[in-house]
Tab-separated table of C-alpha atoms and ligand atoms in Angstrom:
chain	number	residue	atom	x	y	z
A	1449	LEU	CA	5.248	-11.521	-27.567
A	1450	HIS	CA	4.286	-14.735	-25.869
A	1451	TYR	CA	3.578	-13.173	-22.519
A	1452	LYS	CA	1.860	-9.828	-22.754
A	1453	PHE	CA	1.064	-8.022	-19.485
A	1454	PRO	CA	-1.816	-5.623	-18.831
A	1455	LYS	CA	-1.357	-1.972	-19.712
A	1456	GLY	CA	0.293	0.006	-16.915
A	1457	PHE	CA	1.912	-3.052	-15.293
A	1458	TRP	CA	4.439	-1.945	-12.670
A	1459	TRP	CA	7.959	-2.954	-13.664
A	1460	GLY	CA	10.737	-2.246	-11.241
A	1461	SER	CA	12.665	-3.413	-8.230
A	1462	ALA	CA	12.955	-2.913	-4.492
A	1463	ALA	CA	15.578	-2.017	-1.929
A	1464	SER	CA	15.746	-0.821	1.650
A	1465	ALA	CA	17.401	2.126	3.363
A	1466	THR	CA	19.858	0.267	5.601
A	1467	GLN	CA	20.973	-1.977	2.755
A	1468	THR	CA	21.694	0.776	0.248
A	1469	GLU	CA	22.058	4.255	1.691
A	1470	GLY	CA	25.389	4.037	3.485
A	1471	ALA	CA	26.151	7.296	5.365
A	1472	ALA	CA	24.973	5.464	8.453
A	1473	ASN	CA	26.392	7.994	10.898
A	1474	ILE	CA	26.364	11.072	8.678
A	1475	ASP	CA	24.202	14.199	8.675
A	1476	GLY	CA	22.568	13.527	12.004
A	1477	LYS	CA	21.322	9.992	11.393
A	1478	GLY	CA	20.721	8.103	14.631
A	1479	GLU	CA	21.901	4.564	15.199
A	1480	ASN	CA	19.639	1.619	14.397
A	1481	ILE	CA	19.953	-2.007	15.462
A	1482	TRP	CA	22.005	-2.901	12.392
A	1483	ASP	CA	24.557	-0.109	12.894
A	1484	TYR	CA	24.833	-1.192	16.493
A	1485	TRP	CA	25.078	-4.924	15.844
A	1486	TYR	CA	27.597	-4.490	13.082
A	1487	GLU	CA	29.937	-2.630	15.421
A	1488	LEU	CA	29.324	-5.141	18.193
A	1489	GLN	CA	29.841	-8.372	16.226
A	1490	PRO	CA	31.367	-7.612	12.835
A	1491	GLU	CA	32.362	-11.271	12.478
A	1492	ARG	CA	28.702	-12.167	11.995
A	1493	PHE	CA	28.657	-10.185	8.794
A	1494	PHE	CA	31.001	-11.837	6.445
A	1495	ASP	CA	33.173	-9.604	4.334
A	1496	GLY	CA	33.807	-6.416	6.251
A	1497	VAL	CA	31.064	-4.446	4.543
A	1498	GLY	CA	28.371	-3.038	6.743
A	1499	PRO	CA	25.569	-0.486	6.717
A	1500	LYS	CA	28.152	2.305	6.779
A	1501	ASN	CA	29.947	1.402	3.569
A	1502	THR	CA	27.161	-0.223	1.578
A	1503	SER	CA	26.185	0.975	-1.932
A	1504	GLN	CA	26.071	4.727	-1.076
A	1505	PHE	CA	22.644	5.527	-2.460
A	1506	TYR	CA	22.762	8.498	-0.080
A	1507	TYR	CA	25.339	10.128	-2.335
A	1508	LYS	CA	24.564	8.474	-5.659
A	1509	TYR	CA	20.771	8.538	-5.782
A	1510	LYS	CA	20.684	10.731	-8.899
A	1511	GLU	CA	22.908	8.357	-10.835
A	1512	ASP	CA	20.964	5.357	-9.524
A	1513	ILE	CA	17.548	6.725	-10.394
A	1514	LYS	CA	18.798	7.574	-13.855
A	1515	LEU	CA	19.925	3.974	-14.255
A	1516	MET	CA	16.558	2.704	-13.053
A	1517	LYS	CA	14.880	4.744	-15.719
A	1518	GLU	CA	17.385	3.507	-18.269
A	1519	ILE	CA	16.518	-0.130	-17.578
A	1520	GLY	CA	12.800	0.434	-17.881
A	1521	HIS	CA	11.625	0.980	-14.313
A	1522	ASN	CA	8.294	2.746	-13.990
A	1523	SER	CA	8.263	2.130	-10.232
A	1524	PHE	CA	10.627	1.319	-7.375
A	1525	ARG	CA	10.158	0.464	-3.709
A	1526	MET	CA	12.436	2.159	-1.223
A	1527	SER	CA	12.189	2.566	2.517
A	1528	ILE	CA	12.648	5.528	4.780
A	1529	SER	CA	15.201	5.075	7.526
A	1530	TRP	CA	13.316	5.779	10.741
A	1531	SER	CA	16.534	6.617	12.599
A	1532	ARG	CA	17.636	9.014	9.859
A	1533	LEU	CA	14.385	10.941	10.015
A	1534	LEU	CA	13.947	10.748	13.796
A	1535	PRO	CA	17.403	10.069	15.243
A	1536	ASN	CA	15.989	9.062	18.625
A	1537	GLY	CA	13.033	7.184	17.159
A	1538	SER	CA	10.665	9.880	18.399
A	1539	GLY	CA	10.764	13.587	18.994
A	1540	GLU	CA	13.156	15.747	17.067
A	1541	ILE	CA	13.051	15.624	13.248
A	1542	ASN	CA	16.374	15.627	11.388
A	1543	GLU	CA	16.079	18.370	8.757
A	1544	LYS	CA	18.934	16.912	6.701
A	1545	ALA	CA	16.920	13.708	6.366
A	1546	VAL	CA	13.818	15.623	5.315
A	1547	GLN	CA	15.880	17.292	2.641
A	1548	PHE	CA	17.391	13.983	1.496
A	1549	TYR	CA	14.061	12.162	1.176
A	1550	ASN	CA	12.472	15.194	-0.500
A	1551	ASN	CA	15.280	15.221	-3.040
A	1552	VAL	CA	15.023	11.487	-3.634
A	1553	ILE	CA	11.250	11.518	-4.072
A	1554	ASP	CA	11.411	14.509	-6.416
A	1555	GLU	CA	14.154	12.838	-8.436
A	1556	PHE	CA	12.019	9.722	-8.849
A	1557	ILE	CA	9.044	11.732	-10.015
A	1558	LYS	CA	11.148	13.799	-12.411
A	1559	ASN	CA	12.366	10.558	-14.005
A	1560	GLY	CA	8.950	8.973	-14.298
A	1561	VAL	CA	9.687	6.283	-11.733
A	1562	GLU	CA	6.928	6.057	-9.150
A	1563	PRO	CA	8.333	5.765	-5.621
A	1564	PHE	CA	6.618	3.159	-3.442
A	1565	VAL	CA	7.684	3.960	0.100
A	1566	GLY	CA	8.056	1.638	3.067
A	1567	LEU	CA	8.133	2.867	6.650
A	1568	PHE	CA	9.880	-0.044	8.289
A	1569	HIS	CA	12.321	-2.490	6.764
A	1570	PHE	CA	13.877	-4.238	9.799
A	1571	ASP	CA	15.650	-1.078	11.028
A	1572	MET	CA	14.540	-0.321	14.571
A	1573	PRO	CA	16.145	2.862	15.952
A	1574	MET	CA	18.555	1.891	18.720
A	1575	GLU	CA	17.028	4.317	21.211
A	1576	LEU	CA	13.755	2.408	20.889
A	1577	GLN	CA	15.423	-0.995	20.958
A	1578	LYS	CA	16.892	0.013	24.312
A	1579	ILE	CA	13.354	-0.006	25.716
A	1580	GLY	CA	12.600	-3.372	24.075
A	1581	GLY	CA	11.778	-2.425	20.480
A	1582	TRP	CA	8.532	-4.026	19.325
A	1583	GLU	CA	8.254	-5.841	22.653
A	1584	ASN	CA	7.245	-2.521	24.200
A	1585	ARG	CA	3.858	-0.998	23.423
A	1586	LYS	CA	5.404	2.468	23.656
A	1587	VAL	CA	7.173	1.660	20.391
A	1588	VAL	CA	3.800	1.155	18.703
A	1589	TYR	CA	2.951	4.742	19.607
A	1590	ALA	CA	6.367	5.983	18.520
A	1591	TYR	CA	5.905	4.242	15.170
A	1592	GLU	CA	2.439	5.743	14.762
A	1593	ALA	CA	3.882	9.227	15.338
A	1594	TYR	CA	6.735	8.517	12.898
A	1595	ALA	CA	4.237	7.320	10.263
A	1596	LYS	CA	2.219	10.525	10.656
A	1597	VAL	CA	5.353	12.610	10.180
A	1598	CYS	CA	6.162	10.717	6.965
A	1599	PHE	CA	2.648	11.119	5.562
A	1600	GLU	CA	2.658	14.842	6.365
A	1601	LEU	CA	6.083	15.437	4.869
A	1602	PHE	CA	5.896	13.274	1.750
A	1603	GLY	CA	2.240	12.306	1.282
A	1604	ASP	CA	1.657	15.017	-1.317
A	1605	ARG	CA	3.915	13.108	-3.730
A	1606	VAL	CA	4.044	9.507	-2.533
A	1607	GLN	CA	0.949	7.613	-3.603
A	1608	LYS	CA	1.861	4.133	-2.368
A	1609	TRP	CA	2.882	3.484	1.199
A	1610	PHE	CA	3.808	0.272	2.980
A	1611	THR	CA	3.671	0.015	6.747
A	1612	HIS	CA	6.075	-2.915	7.096
A	1613	ASN	CA	8.330	-5.117	5.042
A	1614	GLU	CA	8.123	-8.799	6.001
A	1615	PRO	CA	7.065	-8.161	9.607
A	1616	ILE	CA	7.443	-11.847	10.459
A	1617	VAL	CA	11.174	-11.713	9.786
A	1618	PRO	CA	12.150	-9.611	12.837
A	1619	VAL	CA	9.979	-12.010	14.872
A	1620	GLU	CA	11.736	-15.088	13.501
A	1621	GLY	CA	15.169	-13.517	13.352
A	1622	GLY	CA	15.094	-11.620	16.637
A	1623	TYR	CA	13.145	-14.009	18.871
A	1624	LEU	CA	13.264	-17.536	17.434
A	1625	TYR	CA	16.090	-18.388	15.075
A	1626	ASP	CA	18.984	-16.043	15.821
A	1627	PHE	CA	19.539	-13.844	12.780
A	1628	HIS	CA	18.329	-10.399	13.865
A	1629	TYR	CA	19.180	-8.372	16.916
A	1630	PRO	CA	18.317	-8.933	19.813
A	1631	ASN	CA	18.728	-12.624	18.832
A	1632	GLU	CA	16.898	-14.240	21.694
A	1633	VAL	CA	14.885	-17.446	21.790
A	1634	ASP	CA	11.618	-16.576	23.451
A	1635	PHE	CA	8.292	-17.537	21.919
A	1636	LYS	CA	6.293	-15.401	24.349
A	1637	LYS	CA	8.180	-12.277	23.268
A	1638	ALA	CA	7.989	-13.357	19.633
A	1639	VAL	CA	4.187	-13.363	19.794
A	1640	GLN	CA	4.065	-9.970	21.506
A	1641	VAL	CA	6.435	-8.479	18.921
A	1642	GLY	CA	4.337	-9.872	16.078
A	1643	TYR	CA	1.155	-8.580	17.648
A	1644	HIS	CA	2.597	-5.110	18.185
A	1645	THR	CA	3.755	-4.828	14.585
A	1646	ILE	CA	0.263	-5.699	13.366
A	1647	LEU	CA	-1.286	-3.172	15.713
A	1648	ALA	CA	1.258	-0.562	14.601
A	1649	SER	CA	0.396	-1.234	10.966
A	1650	ALA	CA	-3.334	-0.789	11.611
A	1651	LYS	CA	-2.680	2.427	13.531
A	1652	ALA	CA	-0.595	3.806	10.670
A	1653	ILE	CA	-3.360	2.935	8.196
A	1654	LYS	CA	-5.894	4.657	10.447
A	1655	ALA	CA	-3.717	7.771	10.644
A	1656	TYR	CA	-3.278	7.787	6.875
A	1657	LYS	CA	-7.043	7.669	6.305
A	1658	GLU	CA	-7.666	10.331	8.930
A	1659	GLN	CA	-5.258	12.665	7.170
A	1660	LYS	CA	-7.442	12.211	4.069
A	1661	GLN	CA	-4.431	11.306	1.994
A	1662	LYS	CA	-5.161	10.423	-1.610
A	1663	GLY	CA	-2.881	7.446	-2.149
A	1664	LYS	CA	-2.993	3.809	-1.140
A	1665	ILE	CA	-1.501	2.148	1.877
A	1666	GLY	CA	-0.580	-1.486	2.326
A	1667	ILE	CA	1.918	-3.925	3.728
A	1668	VAL	CA	4.601	-6.147	2.212
A	1669	LEU	CA	4.552	-9.788	3.354
A	1670	ASN	CA	6.867	-12.650	2.544
A	1671	LEU	CA	4.563	-15.525	1.753
A	1672	THR	CA	5.871	-19.065	1.756
A	1673	PRO	CA	3.135	-21.310	0.368
A	1674	SER	CA	2.961	-24.389	2.502
A	1675	TYR	CA	2.904	-27.790	0.798
A	1676	PRO	CA	2.300	-31.085	2.621
A	1677	ARG	CA	4.461	-34.109	1.817
A	1678	SER	CA	1.310	-36.084	0.962
A	1679	GLN	CA	-2.458	-35.845	1.121
A	1680	ASN	CA	-2.466	-37.989	4.217
A	1681	PRO	CA	-4.500	-36.062	6.870
A	1682	ALA	CA	-1.603	-35.769	9.327
A	1683	ASP	CA	0.636	-34.180	6.675
A	1684	VAL	CA	-2.155	-31.877	5.542
A	1685	LYS	CA	-2.794	-30.785	9.117
A	1686	ALA	CA	0.914	-30.053	9.582
A	1687	SER	CA	0.821	-27.903	6.483
A	1688	VAL	CA	-2.313	-26.016	7.588
A	1689	LEU	CA	-0.625	-25.175	10.897
A	1690	ALA	CA	2.660	-24.114	9.287
A	1691	ASP	CA	0.610	-21.877	7.011
A	1692	ALA	CA	-1.205	-20.386	10.016
A	1693	PHE	CA	2.080	-19.654	11.808
A	1694	PHE	CA	4.096	-18.282	8.910
A	1695	ASN	CA	1.618	-16.791	6.431
A	1696	ARG	CA	-1.836	-16.266	7.851
A	1697	SER	CA	-0.462	-14.839	11.113
A	1698	PHE	CA	0.146	-11.562	9.246
A	1699	LEU	CA	-1.900	-12.007	6.080
A	1700	ASP	CA	-5.256	-12.485	7.815
A	1701	PRO	CA	-5.077	-9.475	10.141
A	1702	SER	CA	-3.638	-7.293	7.361
A	1703	VAL	CA	-6.271	-8.132	4.759
A	1704	LYS	CA	-9.243	-9.401	6.776
A	1705	GLY	CA	-8.663	-7.649	10.081
A	1706	GLU	CA	-8.709	-10.877	12.095
A	1707	PHE	CA	-6.340	-13.570	13.322
A	1708	PRO	CA	-6.525	-17.174	12.088
A	1709	LYS	CA	-8.499	-19.228	14.568
A	1710	GLU	CA	-6.096	-22.212	14.329
A	1711	LEU	CA	-3.305	-19.994	15.585
A	1712	VAL	CA	-5.341	-18.317	18.314
A	1713	GLU	CA	-6.402	-21.737	19.609
A	1714	ILE	CA	-2.801	-22.882	19.922
A	1715	LEU	CA	-1.714	-19.665	21.622
A	1716	GLN	CA	-4.598	-19.911	24.064
A	1717	GLU	CA	-4.011	-23.570	24.854
A	1718	GLU	CA	-0.287	-23.138	25.353
A	1719	GLY	CA	-0.557	-19.892	27.295
A	1720	TYR	CA	1.118	-17.655	24.726
A	1721	MET	CA	-1.590	-15.093	23.981
A	1722	PRO	CA	-0.120	-11.577	23.705
A	1723	THR	CA	-1.271	-8.696	25.857
A	1724	ILE	CA	-4.109	-7.028	23.981
A	1725	GLU	CA	-5.669	-3.789	25.194
A	1726	ASP	CA	-9.307	-2.729	24.902
A	1727	GLY	CA	-10.072	-1.324	21.511
A	1728	ASP	CA	-7.040	-2.851	19.771
A	1729	LEU	CA	-8.983	-5.519	17.936
A	1730	THR	CA	-11.458	-2.964	16.590
A	1731	ILE	CA	-8.575	-0.882	15.255
A	1732	ILE	CA	-7.144	-3.969	13.551
A	1733	LYS	CA	-10.574	-4.968	12.202
A	1734	ASN	CA	-11.333	-1.523	10.769
A	1735	ASN	CA	-7.968	-0.668	9.255
A	1736	THR	CA	-7.022	-3.290	6.735
A	1737	VAL	CA	-4.735	-2.697	3.767
A	1738	ASP	CA	-5.652	-1.266	0.361
A	1739	ILE	CA	-2.852	-3.111	-1.346
A	1740	LEU	CA	-0.602	-6.060	-0.641
A	1741	GLY	CA	3.035	-6.512	-1.615
A	1742	VAL	CA	4.024	-10.156	-1.971
A	1743	ASN	CA	7.657	-11.161	-1.531
A	1744	TYR	CA	8.201	-14.637	-2.854
A	1745	TYR	CA	11.442	-16.574	-2.700
A	1746	GLN	CA	10.706	-20.125	-1.667
A	1747	PRO	CA	7.961	-22.543	-0.681
A	1748	ARG	CA	7.666	-24.313	2.654
A	1749	ARG	CA	7.343	-28.095	2.566
A	1750	VAL	CA	6.215	-29.911	5.654
A	1751	LYS	CA	5.217	-33.293	6.989
A	1752	ALA	CA	3.582	-34.547	10.159
A	1753	LYS	CA	5.818	-34.515	13.215
A	1754	GLU	CA	7.732	-37.783	13.467
A	1755	HIS	CA	8.964	-37.531	17.052
A	1756	LEU	CA	7.256	-35.900	19.978
A	1757	PRO	CA	9.037	-32.664	20.900
A	1758	ASN	CA	11.145	-32.649	24.016
A	1759	PRO	CA	8.935	-30.890	26.598
A	1760	GLU	CA	12.048	-29.285	28.102
A	1761	SER	CA	13.059	-27.499	24.911
A	1762	PRO	CA	11.813	-23.954	24.262
A	1763	PHE	CA	8.447	-23.682	22.541
A	1764	MET	CA	8.793	-23.291	18.759
A	1765	PRO	CA	6.249	-23.313	15.933
A	1766	ASP	CA	7.805	-26.508	14.609
A	1767	ARG	CA	6.259	-28.350	17.512
A	1768	TYR	CA	3.457	-28.949	15.007
A	1769	PHE	CA	5.288	-30.051	11.875
A	1770	ASP	CA	8.614	-31.204	10.501
A	1771	ASN	CA	10.266	-29.651	7.503
A	1772	TYR	CA	10.253	-31.926	4.523
A	1773	ILE	CA	12.974	-32.069	1.892
A	1774	MET	CA	11.333	-32.999	-1.357
A	1775	PRO	CA	13.441	-35.370	-3.442
A	1776	GLY	CA	14.554	-33.778	-6.703
A	1777	ARG	CA	13.729	-30.241	-5.613
A	1778	LYS	CA	15.427	-27.430	-7.540
A	1779	MET	CA	17.785	-25.354	-5.421
A	1780	ASN	CA	19.578	-22.045	-5.484
A	1781	PRO	CA	22.823	-23.404	-4.017
A	1782	HIS	CA	24.143	-19.943	-3.107
A	1783	ARG	CA	21.285	-19.094	-0.785
A	1784	GLY	CA	20.153	-22.616	0.097
A	1785	TRP	CA	16.594	-21.824	-0.943
A	1786	GLU	CA	14.376	-24.040	-3.067
A	1787	ILE	CA	13.289	-22.549	-6.380
A	1788	TYR	CA	9.669	-23.403	-7.112
A	1789	GLU	CA	8.253	-21.029	-9.682
A	1790	LYS	CA	4.664	-22.239	-9.491
A	1791	GLY	CA	4.563	-21.083	-5.855
A	1792	ILE	CA	4.072	-17.513	-7.066
A	1793	TYR	CA	0.952	-18.588	-8.954
A	1794	ASP	CA	-0.407	-20.547	-5.987
A	1795	ILE	CA	-0.079	-17.427	-3.818
A	1796	LEU	CA	-1.918	-15.270	-6.343
A	1797	VAL	CA	-4.717	-17.819	-6.745
A	1798	ASN	CA	-5.056	-18.043	-2.967
A	1799	LEU	CA	-5.331	-14.242	-2.734
A	1800	LYS	CA	-7.958	-14.262	-5.465
A	1801	GLU	CA	-10.025	-17.020	-3.926
A	1802	ASN	CA	-9.663	-16.421	-0.212
A	1803	TYR	CA	-8.691	-12.769	0.214
A	1804	GLY	CA	-11.227	-10.950	-1.947
A	1805	ASN	CA	-8.776	-10.731	-4.865
A	1806	ILE	CA	-7.078	-7.825	-3.124
A	1807	GLU	CA	-4.976	-5.535	-5.309
A	1808	CYS	CA	-1.436	-6.836	-5.046
A	1809	PHE	CA	1.945	-6.938	-6.731
A	1810	ILE	CA	5.073	-9.016	-6.538
A	1811	SER	CA	7.171	-6.739	-4.362
A	1812	GLU	CA	10.248	-8.989	-4.175
A	1813	ASN	CA	11.449	-12.062	-6.011
A	1814	GLY	CA	15.006	-12.740	-6.946
A	1815	MET	CA	18.092	-14.840	-6.973
A	1816	GLY	CA	21.215	-14.279	-4.889
A	1817	VAL	CA	24.374	-15.557	-6.552
A	1818	GLU	CA	27.879	-15.789	-5.164
A	1819	GLY	CA	30.947	-14.964	-7.249
A	1820	GLU	CA	29.182	-13.226	-10.125
A	1821	GLU	CA	32.395	-11.473	-11.141
A	1822	LYS	CA	33.440	-14.601	-12.975
A	1823	PHE	CA	30.569	-14.053	-15.403
A	1824	ARG	CA	31.809	-10.600	-16.423
A	1825	ASP	CA	32.612	-10.598	-20.142
A	1826	VAL	CA	35.232	-8.600	-22.092
A	1827	ASN	CA	32.835	-5.673	-22.348
A	1828	GLY	CA	32.470	-5.589	-18.607
A	1829	ILE	CA	28.913	-6.915	-18.576
A	1830	ILE	CA	27.947	-9.679	-16.154
A	1831	GLN	CA	26.266	-12.399	-18.198
A	1832	ASP	CA	23.629	-13.417	-15.685
A	1833	ASP	CA	21.501	-15.598	-17.928
A	1834	TYR	CA	20.470	-17.641	-14.880
A	1835	ARG	CA	18.774	-14.506	-13.474
A	1836	ILE	CA	16.910	-13.825	-16.714
A	1837	GLU	CA	15.713	-17.406	-16.716
A	1838	PHE	CA	14.687	-17.168	-13.057
A	1839	ILE	CA	12.648	-14.008	-13.663
A	1840	GLN	CA	11.057	-15.357	-16.834
A	1841	ASP	CA	10.050	-18.608	-15.187
A	1842	HIS	CA	8.316	-16.696	-12.394
A	1843	LEU	CA	6.740	-14.132	-14.717
A	1844	LYS	CA	5.161	-16.915	-16.760
A	1845	TRP	CA	3.255	-18.014	-13.686
A	1846	VAL	CA	2.297	-14.433	-12.829
A	1847	HIS	CA	0.980	-14.140	-16.365
A	1848	GLN	CA	-1.003	-17.345	-15.959
A	1849	ALA	CA	-2.572	-16.007	-12.745
A	1850	ILE	CA	-3.565	-12.804	-14.571
A	1851	GLN	CA	-5.254	-14.871	-17.271
A	1852	GLU	CA	-7.291	-16.445	-14.500
A	1853	GLY	CA	-8.346	-13.103	-13.042
A	1854	SER	CA	-5.687	-12.328	-10.423
A	1855	ASN	CA	-5.521	-8.668	-9.414
A	1856	VAL	CA	-1.700	-8.569	-9.525
A	1857	LYS	CA	-0.461	-5.199	-10.767
A	1858	GLY	CA	3.295	-5.483	-11.037
A	1859	TYR	CA	6.595	-7.240	-10.600
A	1860	HIS	CA	9.566	-5.869	-8.656
A	1861	LEU	CA	12.836	-7.733	-8.524
A	1862	TRP	CA	14.951	-7.933	-5.412
A	1863	THR	CA	16.945	-5.856	-6.164
A	1864	PHE	CA	18.012	-2.927	-8.310
A	1865	MET	CA	21.724	-2.985	-7.506
A	1866	ASP	CA	23.852	-5.338	-5.456
A	1867	ASN	CA	23.525	-4.373	-1.840
A	1868	TRP	CA	24.290	-5.310	1.715
A	1869	SER	CA	22.377	-8.240	3.104
A	1870	TRP	CA	21.352	-8.733	6.726
A	1871	THR	CA	22.894	-12.164	6.932
A	1872	ASN	CA	25.411	-12.390	4.100
A	1873	ALA	CA	26.693	-8.854	3.528
A	1874	TYR	CA	27.813	-8.759	-0.143
A	1875	LYS	CA	28.322	-12.490	-0.619
A	1876	ASN	CA	25.211	-13.098	-2.700
A	1877	ARG	CA	24.502	-10.575	-5.428
A	1878	TYR	CA	20.898	-9.933	-6.451
A	1879	GLY	CA	20.901	-6.799	-8.588
A	1880	PHE	CA	20.162	-5.824	-12.178
A	1881	VAL	CA	23.207	-3.618	-11.681
A	1882	SER	CA	26.528	-4.657	-10.200
A	1883	VAL	CA	28.342	-2.568	-7.619
A	1884	ASN	CA	32.110	-2.659	-7.473
A	1885	LEU	CA	32.975	-2.099	-3.850
A	1886	ASN	CA	36.646	-1.465	-4.668
A	1887	GLN	CA	35.999	1.117	-7.360
A	1888	ASP	CA	34.069	3.709	-5.391
A	1889	GLY	CA	30.942	1.631	-5.878
A	1890	GLU	CA	31.039	1.812	-9.659
A	1891	ARG	CA	27.740	0.621	-11.203
A	1892	THR	CA	27.419	-1.516	-14.338
A	1893	ILE	CA	24.197	-2.842	-15.766
A	1894	LYS	CA	24.163	-6.637	-15.970
A	1895	LYS	CA	22.734	-8.537	-18.912
A	1896	SER	CA	19.524	-9.030	-16.910
A	1897	GLY	CA	19.163	-5.252	-16.586
A	1898	HIS	CA	19.429	-4.773	-20.335
A	1899	TRP	CA	16.958	-7.606	-20.846
A	1900	PHE	CA	14.528	-6.149	-18.283
A	1901	LYS	CA	14.455	-2.880	-20.212
A	1902	THR	CA	13.082	-4.667	-23.276
A	1903	VAL	CA	10.513	-6.504	-21.164
A	1904	ALA	CA	9.335	-3.319	-19.444
A	1905	GLU	CA	9.252	-1.317	-22.647
A	1906	SER	CA	7.308	-3.905	-24.601
A	1907	ASN	CA	5.275	-4.871	-21.531
A	1908	GLY	CA	6.055	-8.545	-21.919
A	1909	PHE	CA	8.437	-11.030	-23.439
B	2788	LIG	C1	14.088	-10.285	1.980
B	2788	LIG	C2	14.308	-8.888	2.489
B	2788	LIG	C3	15.342	-8.126	1.739
B	2788	LIG	C4	16.490	-8.930	1.180
B	2788	LIG	C5	16.056	-10.270	0.581
B	2788	LIG	C6	17.176	-11.203	0.180
B	2788	LIG	O1	13.716	-11.103	3.024
B	2788	LIG	O2	13.129	-8.123	2.481
B	2788	LIG	O3	15.721	-7.044	2.547
B	2788	LIG	O4	17.597	-8.948	1.956
B	2788	LIG	O5	15.189	-10.951	1.454
B	2788	LIG	O6	17.588	-12.001	1.245
B	2788	LIG	P1	19.089	-12.134	1.721
B	2788	LIG	O7	19.678	-10.783	1.591
B	2788	LIG	O8	19.014	-12.602	3.126
B	2788	LIG	O9	19.715	-13.159	0.832
């Protein structure tokens, strides 16, 4: 083996409830923003597949968990659907959902796959969105109550919890760049939403500790290391500010319990500070994460602003930088994202040097590819060599970071099986396992899945 990983390294993948469960209006599940939006504007979502008819994990979880085990998973990150457990977002508990998640968790444990469980993966219950979702402080309290219910019900078996998945994405998607409901453009609301999610996370961590639970609790962040076009001070400054907006905005409060001063200064100067109540900042300070999930897909490249922004246009973070397209960059043409493998190493080194080498793992990394069917061979196996190469090239850098003392404990691919995507439905496939939507969701392990088994079993490659 050229690349040997530490004993007990977590090998697996991740998925979320809305993207995989299906059964969106079955057994008492309440509506969430995705169910609602899909019915409202199906044309936004590509190919006629929505949360209702996605991969059907709700019915097939036994088969799926068996397959996970078969391809070497010792761990897997799932999320609980808030609106399945609490159909109105607060109040009444749906017993069918309790039963479902109990069954799923027990099935994982029986198969030796440790379930890592997320509380919120973009899926705000519609009843709470009607009062503003994360814009409304009442939703912070509703989330805190929901978190407590989850810890009480499942905390005896779940040892790794995550308060949020990529909390900046609902801020960007819902309030800046039009790809999540309620798709508004309103920086003031964006800041309040971001602030409330951070407060909600700290409150959930506090509740978890107060219940004297034995496991660990953390958050999953999508980090996009920020690279300046040049070392010229104006470019470097642009990159520092982009980093403050898109990474440190959530990373610093989650790990250090405080907000980056560069960001606070801008918000104060421009009049965009959120409403903060007495005692909030102490809660955030005292309830930082035990563990950090890092989702890494692409870097962010920036340069100094070339033209002054139009003062009439709505306030946006890119008032402080321009995006920079690096000549010769490597691209994933299907998703339009740059592939820069060393970025994963730069993140891990940054966590080691500036964030107390917090325990972390790669909680998502992956490659979405359109039209994978054409790579299916005569034996029915999709020959996704490009995915194997992609994973290997990233794992080499993870390995390098470990050699240098990084506290990274595992690698999870996005995703286990092809599933529904928030912006592209089933266009881009990401899984180790393909899902045939025409054949009752038939699953077949791709070449990458078979390869991953050997990596996980020999703990390296
Ligand atoms: C992350 C999300 C996932 C997943 C993935 C792939 O941001 O946490 O839920 O969807 O990205 O992105 P996409 O499906 O948009 O191609």
